[in-house]
PDB file of C-alpha atoms in Angstrom:
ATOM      1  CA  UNK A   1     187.865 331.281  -4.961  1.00 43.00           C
ATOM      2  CA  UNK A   2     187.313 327.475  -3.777  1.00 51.00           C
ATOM      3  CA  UNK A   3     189.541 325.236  -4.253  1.00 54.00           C
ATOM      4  CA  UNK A   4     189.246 323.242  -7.725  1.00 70.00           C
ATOM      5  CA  UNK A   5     188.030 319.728  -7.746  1.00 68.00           C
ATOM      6  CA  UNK A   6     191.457 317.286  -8.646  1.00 90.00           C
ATOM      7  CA  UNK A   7     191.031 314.585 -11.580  1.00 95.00           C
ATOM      8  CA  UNK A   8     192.349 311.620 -12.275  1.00 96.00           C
ATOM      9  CA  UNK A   9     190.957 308.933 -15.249  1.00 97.00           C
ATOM     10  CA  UNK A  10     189.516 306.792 -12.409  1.00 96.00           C
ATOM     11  CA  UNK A  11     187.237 309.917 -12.129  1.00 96.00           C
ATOM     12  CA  UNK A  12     184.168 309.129 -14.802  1.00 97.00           C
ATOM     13  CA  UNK A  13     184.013 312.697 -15.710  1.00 97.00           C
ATOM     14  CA  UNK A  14     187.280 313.373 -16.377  1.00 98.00           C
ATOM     15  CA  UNK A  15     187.715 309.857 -18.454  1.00 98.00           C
ATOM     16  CA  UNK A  16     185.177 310.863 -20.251  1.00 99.00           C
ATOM     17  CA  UNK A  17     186.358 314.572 -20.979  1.00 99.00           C
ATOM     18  CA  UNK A  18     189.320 313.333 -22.371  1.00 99.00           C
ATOM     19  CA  UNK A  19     187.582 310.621 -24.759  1.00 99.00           C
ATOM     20  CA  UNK A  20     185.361 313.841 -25.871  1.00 99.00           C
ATOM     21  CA  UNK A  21     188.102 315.806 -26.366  1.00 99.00           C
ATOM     22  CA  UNK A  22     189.871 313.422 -28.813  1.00 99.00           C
ATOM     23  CA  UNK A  23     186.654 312.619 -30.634  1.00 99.00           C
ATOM     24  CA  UNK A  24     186.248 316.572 -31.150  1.00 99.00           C
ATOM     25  CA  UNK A  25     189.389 317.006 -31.802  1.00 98.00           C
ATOM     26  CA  UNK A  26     189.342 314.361 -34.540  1.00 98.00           C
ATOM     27  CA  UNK A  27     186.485 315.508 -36.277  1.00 98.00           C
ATOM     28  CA  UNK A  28     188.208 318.884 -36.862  1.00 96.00           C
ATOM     29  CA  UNK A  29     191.358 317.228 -38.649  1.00 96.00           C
ATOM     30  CA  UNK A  30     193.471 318.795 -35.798  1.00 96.00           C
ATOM     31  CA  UNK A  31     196.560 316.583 -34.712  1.00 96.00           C
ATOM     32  CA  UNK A  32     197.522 316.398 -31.157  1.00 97.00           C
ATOM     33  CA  UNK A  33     199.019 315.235 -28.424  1.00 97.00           C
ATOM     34  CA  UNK A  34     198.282 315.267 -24.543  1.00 98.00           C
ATOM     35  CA  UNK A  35     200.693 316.177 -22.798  1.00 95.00           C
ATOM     36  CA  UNK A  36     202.369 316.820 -18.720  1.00 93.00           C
ATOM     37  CA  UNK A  37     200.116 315.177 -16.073  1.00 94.00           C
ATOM     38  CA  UNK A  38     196.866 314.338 -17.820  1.00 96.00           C
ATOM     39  CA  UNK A  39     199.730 312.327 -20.270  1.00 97.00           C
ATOM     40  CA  UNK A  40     201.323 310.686 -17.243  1.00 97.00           C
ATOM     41  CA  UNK A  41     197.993 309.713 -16.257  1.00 97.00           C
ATOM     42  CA  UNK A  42     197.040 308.145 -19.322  1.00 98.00           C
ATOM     43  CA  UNK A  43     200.214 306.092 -19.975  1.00 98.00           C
ATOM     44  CA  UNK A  44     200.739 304.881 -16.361  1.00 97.00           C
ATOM     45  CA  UNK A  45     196.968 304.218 -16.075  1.00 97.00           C
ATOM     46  CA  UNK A  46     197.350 301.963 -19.191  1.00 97.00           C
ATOM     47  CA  UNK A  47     200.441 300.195 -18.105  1.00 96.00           C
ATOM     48  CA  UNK A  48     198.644 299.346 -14.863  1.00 95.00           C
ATOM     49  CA  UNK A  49     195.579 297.597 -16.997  1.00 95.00           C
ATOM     50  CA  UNK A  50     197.787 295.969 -18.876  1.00 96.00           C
ATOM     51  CA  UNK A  51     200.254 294.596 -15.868  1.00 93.00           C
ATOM     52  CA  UNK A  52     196.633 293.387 -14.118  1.00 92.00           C
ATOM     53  CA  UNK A  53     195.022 292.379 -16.934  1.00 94.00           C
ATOM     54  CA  UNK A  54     192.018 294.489 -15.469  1.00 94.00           C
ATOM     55  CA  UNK A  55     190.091 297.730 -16.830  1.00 95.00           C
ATOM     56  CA  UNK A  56     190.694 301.232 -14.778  1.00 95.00           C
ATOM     57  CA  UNK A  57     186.730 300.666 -12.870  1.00 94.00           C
ATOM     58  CA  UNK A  58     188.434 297.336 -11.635  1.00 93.00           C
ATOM     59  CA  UNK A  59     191.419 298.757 -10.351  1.00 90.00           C
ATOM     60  CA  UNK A  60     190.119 301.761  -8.675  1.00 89.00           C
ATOM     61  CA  UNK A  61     187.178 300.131  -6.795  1.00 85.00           C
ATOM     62  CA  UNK A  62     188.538 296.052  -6.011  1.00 73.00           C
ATOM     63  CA  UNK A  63     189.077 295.851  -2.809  1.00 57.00           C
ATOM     64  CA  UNK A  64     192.069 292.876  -3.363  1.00 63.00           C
ATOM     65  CA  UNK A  65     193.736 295.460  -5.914  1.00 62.00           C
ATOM     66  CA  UNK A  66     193.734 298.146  -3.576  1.00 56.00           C
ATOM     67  CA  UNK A  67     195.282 296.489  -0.627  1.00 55.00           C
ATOM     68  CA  UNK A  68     199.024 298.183  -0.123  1.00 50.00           C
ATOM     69  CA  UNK A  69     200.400 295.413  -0.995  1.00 50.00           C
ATOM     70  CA  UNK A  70     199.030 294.833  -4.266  1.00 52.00           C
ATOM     71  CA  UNK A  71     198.475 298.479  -5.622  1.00 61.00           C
ATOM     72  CA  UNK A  72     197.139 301.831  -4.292  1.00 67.00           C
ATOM     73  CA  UNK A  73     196.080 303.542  -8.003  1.00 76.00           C
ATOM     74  CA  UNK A  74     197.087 307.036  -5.916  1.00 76.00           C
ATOM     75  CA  UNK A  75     200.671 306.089  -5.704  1.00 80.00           C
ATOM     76  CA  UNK A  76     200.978 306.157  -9.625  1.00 85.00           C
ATOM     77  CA  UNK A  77     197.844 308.371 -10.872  1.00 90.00           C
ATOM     78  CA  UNK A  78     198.893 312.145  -9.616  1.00 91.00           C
ATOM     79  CA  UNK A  79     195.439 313.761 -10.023  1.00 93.00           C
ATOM     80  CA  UNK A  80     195.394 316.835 -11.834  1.00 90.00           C
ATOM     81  CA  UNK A  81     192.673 320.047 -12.285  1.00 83.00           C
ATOM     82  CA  UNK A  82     194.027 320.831 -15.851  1.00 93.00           C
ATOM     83  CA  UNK A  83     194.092 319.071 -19.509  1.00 96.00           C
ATOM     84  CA  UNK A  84     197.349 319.797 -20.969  1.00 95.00           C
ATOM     85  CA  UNK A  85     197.236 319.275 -24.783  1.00 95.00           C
ATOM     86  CA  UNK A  86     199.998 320.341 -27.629  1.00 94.00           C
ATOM     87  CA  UNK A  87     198.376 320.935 -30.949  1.00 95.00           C
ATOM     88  CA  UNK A  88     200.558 320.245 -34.302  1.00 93.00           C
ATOM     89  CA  UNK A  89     202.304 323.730 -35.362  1.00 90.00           C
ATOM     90  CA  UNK A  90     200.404 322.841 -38.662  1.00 89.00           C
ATOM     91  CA  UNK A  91     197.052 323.499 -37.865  1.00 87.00           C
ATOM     92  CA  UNK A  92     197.776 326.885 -36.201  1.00 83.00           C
ATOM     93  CA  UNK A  93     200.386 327.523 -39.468  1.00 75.00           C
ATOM     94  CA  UNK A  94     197.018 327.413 -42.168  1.00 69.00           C
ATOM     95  CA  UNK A  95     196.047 330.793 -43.869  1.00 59.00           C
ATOM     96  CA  UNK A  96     197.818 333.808 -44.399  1.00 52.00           C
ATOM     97  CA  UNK A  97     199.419 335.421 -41.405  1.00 58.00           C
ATOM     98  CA  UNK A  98     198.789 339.249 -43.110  1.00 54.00           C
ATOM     99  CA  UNK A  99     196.109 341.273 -40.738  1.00 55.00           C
ATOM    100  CA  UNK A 100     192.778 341.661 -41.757  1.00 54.00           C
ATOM    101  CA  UNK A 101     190.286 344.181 -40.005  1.00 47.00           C
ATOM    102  CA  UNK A 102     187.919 342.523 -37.316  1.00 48.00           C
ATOM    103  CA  UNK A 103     185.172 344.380 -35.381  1.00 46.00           C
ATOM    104  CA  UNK A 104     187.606 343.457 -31.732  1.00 53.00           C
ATOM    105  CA  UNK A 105     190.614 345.055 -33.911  1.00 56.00           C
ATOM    106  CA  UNK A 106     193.697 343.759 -36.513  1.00 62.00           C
ATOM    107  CA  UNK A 107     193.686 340.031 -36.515  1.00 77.00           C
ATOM    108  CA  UNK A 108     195.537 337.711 -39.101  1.00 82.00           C
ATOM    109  CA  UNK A 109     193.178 335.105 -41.541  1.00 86.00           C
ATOM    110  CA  UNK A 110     195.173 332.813 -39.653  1.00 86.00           C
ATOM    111  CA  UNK A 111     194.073 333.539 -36.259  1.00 90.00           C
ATOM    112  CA  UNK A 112     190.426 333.765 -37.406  1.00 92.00           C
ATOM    113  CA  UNK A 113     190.493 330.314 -38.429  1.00 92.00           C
ATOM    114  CA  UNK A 114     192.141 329.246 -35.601  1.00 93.00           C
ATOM    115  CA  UNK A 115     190.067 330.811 -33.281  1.00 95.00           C
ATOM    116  CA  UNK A 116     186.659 329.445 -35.312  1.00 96.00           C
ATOM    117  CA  UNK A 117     188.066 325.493 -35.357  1.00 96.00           C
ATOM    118  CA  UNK A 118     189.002 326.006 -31.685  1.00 97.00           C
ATOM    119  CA  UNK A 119     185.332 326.775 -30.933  1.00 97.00           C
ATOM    120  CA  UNK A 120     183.917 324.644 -32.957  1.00 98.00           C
ATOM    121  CA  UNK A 121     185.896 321.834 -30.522  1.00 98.00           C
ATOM    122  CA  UNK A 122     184.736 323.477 -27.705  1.00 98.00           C
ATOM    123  CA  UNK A 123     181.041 323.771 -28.639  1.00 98.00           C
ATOM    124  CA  UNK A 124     181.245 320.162 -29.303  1.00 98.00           C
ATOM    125  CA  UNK A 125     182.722 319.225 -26.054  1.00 99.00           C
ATOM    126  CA  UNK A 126     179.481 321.033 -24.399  1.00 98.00           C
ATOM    127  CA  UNK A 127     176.918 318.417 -23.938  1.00 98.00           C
ATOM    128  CA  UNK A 128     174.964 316.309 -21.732  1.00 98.00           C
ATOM    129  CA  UNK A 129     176.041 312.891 -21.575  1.00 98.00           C
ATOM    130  CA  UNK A 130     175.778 309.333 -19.812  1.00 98.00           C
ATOM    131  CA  UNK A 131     178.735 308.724 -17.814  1.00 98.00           C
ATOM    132  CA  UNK A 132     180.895 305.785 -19.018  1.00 98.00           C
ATOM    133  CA  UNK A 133     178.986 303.559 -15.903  1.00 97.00           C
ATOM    134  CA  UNK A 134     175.299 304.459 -17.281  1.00 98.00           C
ATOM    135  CA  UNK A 135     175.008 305.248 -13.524  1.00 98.00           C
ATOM    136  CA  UNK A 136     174.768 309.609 -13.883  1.00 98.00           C
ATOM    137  CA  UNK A 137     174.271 312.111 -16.369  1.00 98.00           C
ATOM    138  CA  UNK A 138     177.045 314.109 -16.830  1.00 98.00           C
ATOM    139  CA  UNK A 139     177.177 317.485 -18.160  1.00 98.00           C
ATOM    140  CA  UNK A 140     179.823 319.590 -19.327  1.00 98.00           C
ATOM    141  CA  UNK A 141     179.042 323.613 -19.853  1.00 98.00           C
ATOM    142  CA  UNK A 142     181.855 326.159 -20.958  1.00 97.00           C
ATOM    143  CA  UNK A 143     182.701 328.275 -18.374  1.00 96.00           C
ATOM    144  CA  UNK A 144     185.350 330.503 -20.209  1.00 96.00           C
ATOM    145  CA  UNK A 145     186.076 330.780 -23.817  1.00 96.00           C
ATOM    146  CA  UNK A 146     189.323 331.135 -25.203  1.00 93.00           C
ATOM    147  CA  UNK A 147     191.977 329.652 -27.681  1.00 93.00           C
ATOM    148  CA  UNK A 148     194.372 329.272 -24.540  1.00 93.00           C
ATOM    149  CA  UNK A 149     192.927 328.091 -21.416  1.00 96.00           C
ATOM    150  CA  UNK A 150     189.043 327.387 -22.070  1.00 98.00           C
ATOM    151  CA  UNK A 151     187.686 326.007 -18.906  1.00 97.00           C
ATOM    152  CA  UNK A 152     184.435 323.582 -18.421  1.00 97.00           C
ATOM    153  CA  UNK A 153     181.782 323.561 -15.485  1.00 96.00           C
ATOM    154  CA  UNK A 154     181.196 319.856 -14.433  1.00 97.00           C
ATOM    155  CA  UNK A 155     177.793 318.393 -13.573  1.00 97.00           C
ATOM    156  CA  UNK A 156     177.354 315.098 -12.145  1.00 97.00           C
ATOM    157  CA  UNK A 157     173.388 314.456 -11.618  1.00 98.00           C
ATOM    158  CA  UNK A 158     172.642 317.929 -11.694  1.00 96.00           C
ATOM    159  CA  UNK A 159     175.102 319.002  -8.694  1.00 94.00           C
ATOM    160  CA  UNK A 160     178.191 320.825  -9.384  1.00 90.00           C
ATOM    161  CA  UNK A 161     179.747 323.939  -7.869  1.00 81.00           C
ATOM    162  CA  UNK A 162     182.667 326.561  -8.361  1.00 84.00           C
ATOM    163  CA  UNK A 163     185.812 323.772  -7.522  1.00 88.00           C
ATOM    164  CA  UNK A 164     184.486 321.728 -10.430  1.00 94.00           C
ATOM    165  CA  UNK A 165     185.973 322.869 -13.038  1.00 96.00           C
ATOM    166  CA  UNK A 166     188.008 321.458 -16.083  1.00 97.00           C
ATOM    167  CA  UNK A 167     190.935 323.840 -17.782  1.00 96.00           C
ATOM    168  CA  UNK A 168     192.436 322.687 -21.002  1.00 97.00           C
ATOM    169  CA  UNK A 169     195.791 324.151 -21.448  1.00 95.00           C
ATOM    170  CA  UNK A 170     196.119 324.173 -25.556  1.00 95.00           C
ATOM    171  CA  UNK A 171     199.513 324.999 -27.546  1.00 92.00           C
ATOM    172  CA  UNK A 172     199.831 325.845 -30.632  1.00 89.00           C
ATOM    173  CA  UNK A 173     203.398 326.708 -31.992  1.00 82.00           C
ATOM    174  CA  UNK A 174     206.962 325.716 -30.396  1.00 78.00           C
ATOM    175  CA  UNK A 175     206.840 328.989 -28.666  1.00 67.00           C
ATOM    176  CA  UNK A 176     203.781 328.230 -26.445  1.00 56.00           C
ATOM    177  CA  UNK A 177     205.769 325.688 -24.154  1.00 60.00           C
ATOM    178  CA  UNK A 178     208.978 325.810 -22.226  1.00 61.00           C
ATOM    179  CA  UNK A 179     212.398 323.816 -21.977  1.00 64.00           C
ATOM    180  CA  UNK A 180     212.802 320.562 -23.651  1.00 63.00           C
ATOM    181  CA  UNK A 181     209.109 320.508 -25.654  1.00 59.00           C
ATOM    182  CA  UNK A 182     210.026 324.349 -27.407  1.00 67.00           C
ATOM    183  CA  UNK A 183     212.619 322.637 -29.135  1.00 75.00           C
ATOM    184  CA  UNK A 184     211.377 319.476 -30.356  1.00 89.00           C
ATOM    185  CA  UNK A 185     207.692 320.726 -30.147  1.00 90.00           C
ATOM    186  CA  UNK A 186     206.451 319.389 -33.514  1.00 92.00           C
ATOM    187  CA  UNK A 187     208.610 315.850 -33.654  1.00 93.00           C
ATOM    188  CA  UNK A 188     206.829 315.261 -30.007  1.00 94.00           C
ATOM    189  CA  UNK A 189     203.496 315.735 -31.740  1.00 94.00           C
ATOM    190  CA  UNK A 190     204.341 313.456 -34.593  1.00 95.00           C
ATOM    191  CA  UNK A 191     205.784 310.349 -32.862  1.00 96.00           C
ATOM    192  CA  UNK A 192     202.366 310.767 -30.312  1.00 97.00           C
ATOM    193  CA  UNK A 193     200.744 307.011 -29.895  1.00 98.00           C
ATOM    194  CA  UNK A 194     196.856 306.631 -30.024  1.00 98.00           C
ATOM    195  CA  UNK A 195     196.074 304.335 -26.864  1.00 98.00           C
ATOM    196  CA  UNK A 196     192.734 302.953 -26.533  1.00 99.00           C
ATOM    197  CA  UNK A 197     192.790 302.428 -22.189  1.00 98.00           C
ATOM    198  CA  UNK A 198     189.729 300.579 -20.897  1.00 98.00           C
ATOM    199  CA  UNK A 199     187.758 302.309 -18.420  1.00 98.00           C
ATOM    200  CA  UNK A 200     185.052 299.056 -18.332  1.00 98.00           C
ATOM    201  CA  UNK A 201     184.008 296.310 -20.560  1.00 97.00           C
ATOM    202  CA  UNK A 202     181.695 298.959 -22.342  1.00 98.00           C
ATOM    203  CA  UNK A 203     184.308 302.037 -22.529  1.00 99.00           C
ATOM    204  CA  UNK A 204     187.482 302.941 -23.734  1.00 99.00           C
ATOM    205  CA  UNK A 205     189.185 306.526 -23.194  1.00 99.00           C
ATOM    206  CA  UNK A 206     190.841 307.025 -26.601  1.00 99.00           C
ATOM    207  CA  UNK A 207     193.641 309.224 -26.652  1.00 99.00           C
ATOM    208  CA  UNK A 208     196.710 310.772 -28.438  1.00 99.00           C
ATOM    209  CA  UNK A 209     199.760 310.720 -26.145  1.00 98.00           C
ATOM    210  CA  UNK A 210     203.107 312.138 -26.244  1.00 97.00           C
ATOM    211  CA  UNK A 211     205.366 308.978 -26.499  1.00 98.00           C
ATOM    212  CA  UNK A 212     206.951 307.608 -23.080  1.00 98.00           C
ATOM    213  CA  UNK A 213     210.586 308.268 -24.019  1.00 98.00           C
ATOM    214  CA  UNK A 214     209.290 311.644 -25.422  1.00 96.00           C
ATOM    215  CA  UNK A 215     207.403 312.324 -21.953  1.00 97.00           C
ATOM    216  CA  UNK A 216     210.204 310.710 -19.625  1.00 97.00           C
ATOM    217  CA  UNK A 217     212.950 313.027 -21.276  1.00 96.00           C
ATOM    218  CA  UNK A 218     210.301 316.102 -21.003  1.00 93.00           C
ATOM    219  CA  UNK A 219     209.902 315.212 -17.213  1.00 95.00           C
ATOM    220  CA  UNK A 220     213.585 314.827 -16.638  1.00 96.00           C
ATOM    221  CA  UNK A 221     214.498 318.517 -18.459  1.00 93.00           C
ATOM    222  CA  UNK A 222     212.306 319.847 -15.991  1.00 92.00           C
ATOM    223  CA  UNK A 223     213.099 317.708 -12.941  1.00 94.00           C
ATOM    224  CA  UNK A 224     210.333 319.528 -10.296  1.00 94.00           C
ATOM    225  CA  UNK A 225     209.043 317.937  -7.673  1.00 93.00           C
ATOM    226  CA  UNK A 226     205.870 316.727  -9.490  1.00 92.00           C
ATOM    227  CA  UNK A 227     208.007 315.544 -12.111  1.00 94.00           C
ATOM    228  CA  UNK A 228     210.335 313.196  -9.307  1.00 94.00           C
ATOM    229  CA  UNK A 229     206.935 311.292  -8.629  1.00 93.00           C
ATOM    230  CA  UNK A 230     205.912 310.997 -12.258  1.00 95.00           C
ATOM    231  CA  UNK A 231     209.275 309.901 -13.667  1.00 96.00           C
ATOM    232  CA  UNK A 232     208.979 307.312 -10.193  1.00 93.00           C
ATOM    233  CA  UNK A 233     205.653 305.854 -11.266  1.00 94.00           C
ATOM    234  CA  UNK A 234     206.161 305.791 -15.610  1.00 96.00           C
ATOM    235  CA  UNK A 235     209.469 304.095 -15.144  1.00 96.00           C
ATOM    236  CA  UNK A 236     208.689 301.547 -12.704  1.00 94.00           C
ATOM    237  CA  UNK A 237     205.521 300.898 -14.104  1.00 95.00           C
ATOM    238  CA  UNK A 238     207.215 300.488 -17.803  1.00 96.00           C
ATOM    239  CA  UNK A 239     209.687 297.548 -16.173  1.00 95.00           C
ATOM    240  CA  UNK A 240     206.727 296.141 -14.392  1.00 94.00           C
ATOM    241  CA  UNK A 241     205.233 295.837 -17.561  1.00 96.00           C
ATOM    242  CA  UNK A 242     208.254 294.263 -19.116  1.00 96.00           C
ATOM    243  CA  UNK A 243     209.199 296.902 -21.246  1.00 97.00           C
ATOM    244  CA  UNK A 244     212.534 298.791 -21.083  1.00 96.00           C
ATOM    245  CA  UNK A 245     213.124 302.545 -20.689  1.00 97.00           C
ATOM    246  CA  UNK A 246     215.179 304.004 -23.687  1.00 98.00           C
ATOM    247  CA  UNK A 247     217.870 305.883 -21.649  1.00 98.00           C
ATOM    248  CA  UNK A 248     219.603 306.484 -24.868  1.00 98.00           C
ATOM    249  CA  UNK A 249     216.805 307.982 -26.414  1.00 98.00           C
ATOM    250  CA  UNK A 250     215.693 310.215 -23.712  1.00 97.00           C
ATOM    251  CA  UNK A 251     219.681 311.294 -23.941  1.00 97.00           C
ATOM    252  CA  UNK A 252     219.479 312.204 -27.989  1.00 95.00           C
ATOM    253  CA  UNK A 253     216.696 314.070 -26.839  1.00 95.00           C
ATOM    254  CA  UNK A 254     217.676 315.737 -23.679  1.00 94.00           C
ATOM    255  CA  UNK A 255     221.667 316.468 -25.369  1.00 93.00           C
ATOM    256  CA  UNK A 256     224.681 317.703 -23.415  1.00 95.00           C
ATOM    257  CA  UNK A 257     222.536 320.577 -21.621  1.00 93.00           C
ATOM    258  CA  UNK A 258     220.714 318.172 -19.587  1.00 95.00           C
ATOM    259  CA  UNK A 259     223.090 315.041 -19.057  1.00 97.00           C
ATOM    260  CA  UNK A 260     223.231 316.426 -15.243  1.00 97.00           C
ATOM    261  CA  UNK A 261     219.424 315.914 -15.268  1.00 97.00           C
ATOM    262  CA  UNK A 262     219.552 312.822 -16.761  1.00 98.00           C
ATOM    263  CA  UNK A 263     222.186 311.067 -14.304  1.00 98.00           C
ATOM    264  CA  UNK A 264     219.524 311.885 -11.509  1.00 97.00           C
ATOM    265  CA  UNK A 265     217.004 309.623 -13.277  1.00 97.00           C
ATOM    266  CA  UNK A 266     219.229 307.219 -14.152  1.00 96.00           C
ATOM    267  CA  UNK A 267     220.124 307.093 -10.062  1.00 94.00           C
ATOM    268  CA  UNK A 268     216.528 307.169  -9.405  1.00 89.00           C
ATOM    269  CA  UNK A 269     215.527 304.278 -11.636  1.00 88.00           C
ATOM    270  CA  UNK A 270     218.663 302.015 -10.126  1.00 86.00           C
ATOM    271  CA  UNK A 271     218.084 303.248  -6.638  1.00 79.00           C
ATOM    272  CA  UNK A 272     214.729 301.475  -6.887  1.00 68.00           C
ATOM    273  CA  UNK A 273     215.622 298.170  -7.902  1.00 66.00           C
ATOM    274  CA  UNK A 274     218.481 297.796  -5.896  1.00 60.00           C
TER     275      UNK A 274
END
């Protein structure tokens, strides 16, 4: 299989994926958050607006903004080939759990309307659209179905091929994720921020995001190698931005289990402004 296409929200289709998504998402009453990279993204790509005072267009294509010495969007926007998202427990948790008969087998009332308000998004999310420039036509086709790991064929102008490809990674319940986010799944999903990140003067990528403390102490449970260069670029871009990192937060969060873990980042963050 070819290799698949790598996104980042300077990327006009995948900007405008994600402000899809949380329109779609919206109009099904179904509260979320994104989370992992495509959240890292977001809240380091609106940090670096704000610190500029500049839209994302600006900051991916001026030539004075790019130079090293200024800012080089690559060495804070990891691109990424999937759309992580954590859905409130809630909206999975309405109907009755007993088994009803389906023509593919036993299936609860639950998962049938799960199932029917997770395709609903995704039929919505299939369209033909101008790209947030007015400059292509954009078109987004499902490729797989699937209340787990639906994945999109991207079009740009008609061309598109096997590597571009959009996977949304969608949890439900606690259960569904790993480490740190198991536990305090649904509180992650209720202190999520809306952030409205301009893309030009005529777009805005609207999003739900898992909070920055929430994501830093998330990153830091985990502590992979991906998740050294994301902690690197939120962090630094939060102080650039004037705003300070909640160490004692992230450590309420993260408890005894991963103080180790958290002394790392804390030697990261000084080791950087030393």
């Amino acid at each position: 299989m070819a290799k698949r296409e790598l996104y980042d929200v300077s990327d006009e289709e995948f900007a405008y994926f994600l402000n899809a998504a949380h329109g779609e998402l919206g109009r099904e009453n179904m509260p979320y958050i994104f989370v992992g990279g495509t959240a890292v993204q977001l809240q380091c790509a609106k940090r670096l607006c704000d610190i500029h005072g500049v839209d994302i267009s600006t900051l991916a294509s001026e030539p004075k903004l790019q130079s090293k010495d200024v800012l080089r969007l690559q060495d804070h926007i990891r691109a990424t080939d999937d759309v992580d998202l954590a859905l409130a427990s809630s909206v999975y948790e309405q109907g009755s759990s007993s088994p009803t008969q389906e023509s593919n087998g036993t299936v609860s009332e639950r998962d049938v309307l799960f199932y029917n308000r997770v395709g609903r998004v995704l039929d919505g999310l299939q369209r033909e659209a101008i790209s947030p420039s007015e400059e292509h036509i954009l078109d987004y086709r499902i490729h797989r179905r699937g209340v787990k790991r639906p994945v999109f064929q991207v079009y740009v102008d008609g061309e598109g091929g096997d590597e571009q490809l959009i996977a949304m990674n969608l949890s439900r319940q606690p259960s569904d994720l790993k480490s740190l986010e198991d536990v305090h799944y649904d509180e992650f999903v209720e202190r999520g921020e809306t952030l409205a990140i301009p893309y030009n003067p005529d777009f805005n990528i609207n999003a739900r995001v898992i909070s920055p403390t929430d994501l830093l102490a998330a990153k830091t449970a985990k502590f992979r190698a991906k998740d050294t260069m994301d902690l690197h670029s939120l962090a630094d871009l939060m102080r650039a931005n004037g705003e300070e990192v909640d160490v004692e937060g992230m450590r309420r969060i993260l408890g005894p289990e991963y103080e180790h873990n958290l002394q790392r980042f804390i030697s990261i963050m000084n080791a950087e402004h030393q």
